[in-house]
Short mmCIF file of C-alpha atoms in Angstrom, two decimals:
data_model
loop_
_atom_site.label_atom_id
_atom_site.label_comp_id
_atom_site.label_asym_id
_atom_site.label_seq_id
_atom_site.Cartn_x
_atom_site.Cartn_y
_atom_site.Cartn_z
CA UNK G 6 0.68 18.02 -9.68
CA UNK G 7 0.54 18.97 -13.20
CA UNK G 8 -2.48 18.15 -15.26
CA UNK G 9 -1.47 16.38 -18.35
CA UNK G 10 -2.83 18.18 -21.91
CA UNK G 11 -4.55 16.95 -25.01
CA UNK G 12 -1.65 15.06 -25.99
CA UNK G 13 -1.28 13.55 -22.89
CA UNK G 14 -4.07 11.18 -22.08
CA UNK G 15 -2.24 7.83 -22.58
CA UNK G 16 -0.68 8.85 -19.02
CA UNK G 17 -4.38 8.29 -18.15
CA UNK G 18 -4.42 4.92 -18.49
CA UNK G 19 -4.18 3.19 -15.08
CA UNK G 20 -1.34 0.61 -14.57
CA UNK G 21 -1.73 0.07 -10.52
CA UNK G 22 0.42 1.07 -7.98
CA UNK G 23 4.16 0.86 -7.88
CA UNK G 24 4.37 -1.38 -5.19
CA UNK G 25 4.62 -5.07 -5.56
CA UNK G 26 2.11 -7.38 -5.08
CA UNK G 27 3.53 -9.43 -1.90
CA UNK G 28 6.88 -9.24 -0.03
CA UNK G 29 9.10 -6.31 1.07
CA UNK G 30 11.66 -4.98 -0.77
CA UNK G 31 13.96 -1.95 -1.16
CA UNK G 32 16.69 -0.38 -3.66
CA UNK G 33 19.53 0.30 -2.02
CA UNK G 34 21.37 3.83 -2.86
CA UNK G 35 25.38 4.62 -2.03
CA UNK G 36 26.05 8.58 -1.18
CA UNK G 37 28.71 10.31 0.66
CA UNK G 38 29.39 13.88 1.73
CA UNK G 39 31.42 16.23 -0.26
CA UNK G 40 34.36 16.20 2.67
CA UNK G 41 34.50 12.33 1.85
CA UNK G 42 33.00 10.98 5.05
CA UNK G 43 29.82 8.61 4.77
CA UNK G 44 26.50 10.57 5.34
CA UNK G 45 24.76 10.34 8.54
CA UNK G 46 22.12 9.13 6.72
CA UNK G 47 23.07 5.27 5.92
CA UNK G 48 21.33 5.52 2.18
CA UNK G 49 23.27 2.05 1.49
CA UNK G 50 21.29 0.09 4.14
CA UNK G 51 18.20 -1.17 2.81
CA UNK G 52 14.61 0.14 4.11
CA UNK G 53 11.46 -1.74 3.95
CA UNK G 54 8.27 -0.25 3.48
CA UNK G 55 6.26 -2.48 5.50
CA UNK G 56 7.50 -5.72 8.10
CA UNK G 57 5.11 -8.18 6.77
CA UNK G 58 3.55 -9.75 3.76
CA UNK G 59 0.20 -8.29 5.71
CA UNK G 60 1.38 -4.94 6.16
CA UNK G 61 2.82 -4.68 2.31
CA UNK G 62 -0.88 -5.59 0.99
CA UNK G 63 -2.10 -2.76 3.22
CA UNK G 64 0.37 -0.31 1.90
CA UNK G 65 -0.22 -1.60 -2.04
CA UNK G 66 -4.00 -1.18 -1.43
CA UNK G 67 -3.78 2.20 -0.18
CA UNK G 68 -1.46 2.93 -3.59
CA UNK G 69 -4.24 1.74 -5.31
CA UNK G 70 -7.15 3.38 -3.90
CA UNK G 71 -5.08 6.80 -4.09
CA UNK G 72 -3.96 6.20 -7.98
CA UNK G 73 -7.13 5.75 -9.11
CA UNK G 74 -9.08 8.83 -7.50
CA UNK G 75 -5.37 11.03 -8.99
CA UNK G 76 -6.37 9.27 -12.85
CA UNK G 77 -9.72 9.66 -12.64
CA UNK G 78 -9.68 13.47 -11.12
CA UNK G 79 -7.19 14.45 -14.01
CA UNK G 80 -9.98 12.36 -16.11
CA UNK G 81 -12.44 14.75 -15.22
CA UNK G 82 -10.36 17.57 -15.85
CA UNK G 83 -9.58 16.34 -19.51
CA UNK G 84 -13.62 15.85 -20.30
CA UNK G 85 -14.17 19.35 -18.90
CA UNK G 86 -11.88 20.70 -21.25
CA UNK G 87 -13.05 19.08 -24.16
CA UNK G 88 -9.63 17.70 -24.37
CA UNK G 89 -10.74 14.09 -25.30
CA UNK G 90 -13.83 12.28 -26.70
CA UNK G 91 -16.89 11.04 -25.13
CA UNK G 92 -16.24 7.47 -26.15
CA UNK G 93 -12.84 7.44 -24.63
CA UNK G 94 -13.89 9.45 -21.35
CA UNK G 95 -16.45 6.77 -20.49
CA UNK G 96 -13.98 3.78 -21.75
CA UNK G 97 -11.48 4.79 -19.12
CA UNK G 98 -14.14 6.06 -16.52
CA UNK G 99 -15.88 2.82 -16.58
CA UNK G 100 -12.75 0.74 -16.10
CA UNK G 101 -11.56 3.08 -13.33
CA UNK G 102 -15.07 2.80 -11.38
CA UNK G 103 -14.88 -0.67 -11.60
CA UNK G 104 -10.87 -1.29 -9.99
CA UNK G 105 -12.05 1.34 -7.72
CA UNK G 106 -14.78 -0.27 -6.30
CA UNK G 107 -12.47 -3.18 -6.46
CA UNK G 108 -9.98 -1.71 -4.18
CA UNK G 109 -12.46 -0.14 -1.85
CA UNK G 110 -13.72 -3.51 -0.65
CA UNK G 111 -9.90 -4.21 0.10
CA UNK G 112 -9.69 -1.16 1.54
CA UNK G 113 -12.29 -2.11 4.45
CA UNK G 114 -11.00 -5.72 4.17
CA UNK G 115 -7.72 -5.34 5.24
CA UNK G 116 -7.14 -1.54 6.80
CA UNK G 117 -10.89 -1.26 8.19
CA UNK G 118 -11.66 1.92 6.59
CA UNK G 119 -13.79 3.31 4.07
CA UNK G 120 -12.42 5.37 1.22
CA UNK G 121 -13.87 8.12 2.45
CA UNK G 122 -12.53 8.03 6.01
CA UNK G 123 -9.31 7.14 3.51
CA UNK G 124 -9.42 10.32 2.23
CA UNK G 125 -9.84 12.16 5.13
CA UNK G 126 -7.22 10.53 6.79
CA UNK G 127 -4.35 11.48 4.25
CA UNK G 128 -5.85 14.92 2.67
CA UNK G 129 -6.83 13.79 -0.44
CA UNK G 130 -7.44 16.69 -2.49
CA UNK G 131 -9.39 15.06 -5.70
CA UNK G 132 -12.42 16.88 -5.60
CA UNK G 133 -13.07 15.63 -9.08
CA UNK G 134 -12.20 12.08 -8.63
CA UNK G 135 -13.80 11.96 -5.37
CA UNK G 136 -17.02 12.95 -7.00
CA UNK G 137 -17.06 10.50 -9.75
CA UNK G 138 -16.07 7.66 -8.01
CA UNK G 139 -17.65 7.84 -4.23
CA UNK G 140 -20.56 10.03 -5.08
CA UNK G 141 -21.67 9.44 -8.84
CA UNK G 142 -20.70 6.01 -9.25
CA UNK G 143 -21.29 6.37 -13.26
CA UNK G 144 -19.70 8.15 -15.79
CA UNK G 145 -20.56 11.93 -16.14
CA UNK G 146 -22.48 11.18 -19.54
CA UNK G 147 -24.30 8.45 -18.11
CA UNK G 148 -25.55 10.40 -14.72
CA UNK G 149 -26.71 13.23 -17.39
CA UNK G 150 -28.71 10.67 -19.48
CA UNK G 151 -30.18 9.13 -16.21
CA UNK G 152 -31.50 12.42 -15.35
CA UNK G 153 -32.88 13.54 -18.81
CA UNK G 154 -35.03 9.62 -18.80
CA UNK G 155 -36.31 10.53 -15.34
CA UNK G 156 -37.46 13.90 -16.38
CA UNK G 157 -38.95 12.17 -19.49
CA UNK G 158 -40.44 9.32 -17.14
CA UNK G 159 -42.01 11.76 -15.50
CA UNK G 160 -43.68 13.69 -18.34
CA UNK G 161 -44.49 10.38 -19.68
CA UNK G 162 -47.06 9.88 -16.20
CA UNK G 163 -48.34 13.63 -16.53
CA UNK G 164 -49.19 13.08 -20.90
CA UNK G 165 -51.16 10.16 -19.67
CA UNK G 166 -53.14 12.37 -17.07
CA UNK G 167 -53.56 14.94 -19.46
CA UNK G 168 -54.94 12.57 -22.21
CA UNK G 169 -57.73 10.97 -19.74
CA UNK G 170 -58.94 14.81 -18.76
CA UNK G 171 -59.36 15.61 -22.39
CA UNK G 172 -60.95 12.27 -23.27
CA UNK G 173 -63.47 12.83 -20.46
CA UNK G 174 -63.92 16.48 -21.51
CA UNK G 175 -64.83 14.96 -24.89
CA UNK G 176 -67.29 12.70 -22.95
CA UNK G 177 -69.01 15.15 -21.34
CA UNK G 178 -70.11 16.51 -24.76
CA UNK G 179 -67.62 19.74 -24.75
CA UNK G 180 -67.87 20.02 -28.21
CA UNK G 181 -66.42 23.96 -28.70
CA UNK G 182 -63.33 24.37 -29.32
CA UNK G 183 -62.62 26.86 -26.89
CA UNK G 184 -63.58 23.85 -24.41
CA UNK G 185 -61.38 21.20 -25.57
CA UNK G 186 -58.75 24.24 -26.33
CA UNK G 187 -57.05 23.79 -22.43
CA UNK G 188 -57.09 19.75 -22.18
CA UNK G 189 -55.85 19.31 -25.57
CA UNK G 190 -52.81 21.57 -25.50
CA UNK G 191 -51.82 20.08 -22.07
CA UNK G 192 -51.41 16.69 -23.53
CA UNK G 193 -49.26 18.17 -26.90
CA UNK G 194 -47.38 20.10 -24.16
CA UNK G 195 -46.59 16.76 -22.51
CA UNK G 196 -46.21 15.19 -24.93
CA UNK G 197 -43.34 17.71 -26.36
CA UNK G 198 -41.84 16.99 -22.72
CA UNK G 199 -41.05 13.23 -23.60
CA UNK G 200 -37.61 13.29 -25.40
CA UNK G 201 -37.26 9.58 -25.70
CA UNK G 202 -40.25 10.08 -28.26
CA UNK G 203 -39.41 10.18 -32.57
CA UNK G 204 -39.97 13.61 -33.51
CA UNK G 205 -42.45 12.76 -36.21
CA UNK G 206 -43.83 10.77 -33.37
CA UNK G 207 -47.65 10.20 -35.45
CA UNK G 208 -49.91 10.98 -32.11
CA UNK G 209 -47.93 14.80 -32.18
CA UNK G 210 -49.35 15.78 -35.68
CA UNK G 211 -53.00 14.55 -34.79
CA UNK G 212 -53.06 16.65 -31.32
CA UNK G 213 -51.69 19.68 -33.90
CA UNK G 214 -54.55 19.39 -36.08
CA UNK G 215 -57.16 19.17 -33.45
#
């Protein structure tokens, strides 16, 4: 379908499927041909969508589960294109991941399949939405973040190693600078490698003047 643009992302917000949440129920539509007989098809007679209050709830869930990976896909879309803030992507992201999840549990509930066996099933083509909400679980921002603290987790554990070799090549009475040169630089290196650290982080300027 047609992606909506920048002025568009109130369509994003999701209201749920169209159908209702219990019962069975049809509008009923008059036609004719042009040669005044009644159509073949009877479009007066009213059709039901499902034969049971049971069989509706399946139907509404399915809606649901298929509305929400069409927002969020044309969510992703929007982000990518720089078409609305950060703030307001992860607003809307984070309420969709929650209903989704939501609806997914209703999914297996009541139709005994996954959402991705759902979207197998009926061709969903959301890569997008699919992504964010089966695979990521967490707004695009946040899954960047979570990466960039691991990293600097990480070169958190290998400052620390650094800082006990150049402590014991202190010990060992390695009192040249060309000695201490190696040890010491690793641990500034490392230490420039932990971006959850100030910048004028005190421990920086005293490796620098060693």
């Amino acid at each position: 379908g047609n992606r909506p643009g920048c002025g568009q992302t109130a369509r994003l917000m999701y209201s749920g499927s169209p159908y209702p949440a219990s019962g069975a129920s049809a509008h009923s539509v008059s036609s004719s041909t042009g040669a005044g007989s009644e159509s073949s098809l009877r479009l007066d007679r009213e059709l039901k969508l499902a034969t049971s209050r049971a069989d509706m709830e399946k139907e509404r869930v399915k809606a649901e589960v298929y509305a929400l990976l069409q927002t969020t896909d044309r969510l992703e879309a929007l982000y990518g294109r720089g078409a609305i803030s950060k703030d307001d992507y992860e607003t809307h992201c984070r309420d969709l991941i929650h209903h989704f999840k939501l609806q997914e549990d209703a999914l297996m509930r009541l139709c005994g399949m996954s959402s991705k066996e759902f979207i197998e099933k009926y061709k969903v083509d959301m890569p997008f939405g699919e992504q964010r909400l089966l695979v990521d679980k967490m707004p695009s921002t946040s899954s960047m973040e979570t990466g960039r603290t691991a990293g600097s987790n990480i070169a958190a554990l290998t400052c620390g190693a650094a800082f006990v070799t150049a402590l014991d090549a202190a010990d060992m009475d390695h009192a040249s600078k060309e000695q201490l040169w190696d040890p010491i630089s690793a641990v500034l290196s490392t230490i420039n490698d932990i971006y959850t650290l100030p910048h004028d982080f005190p421990p920086k300027a005293v490796f620098q003047r060693w």
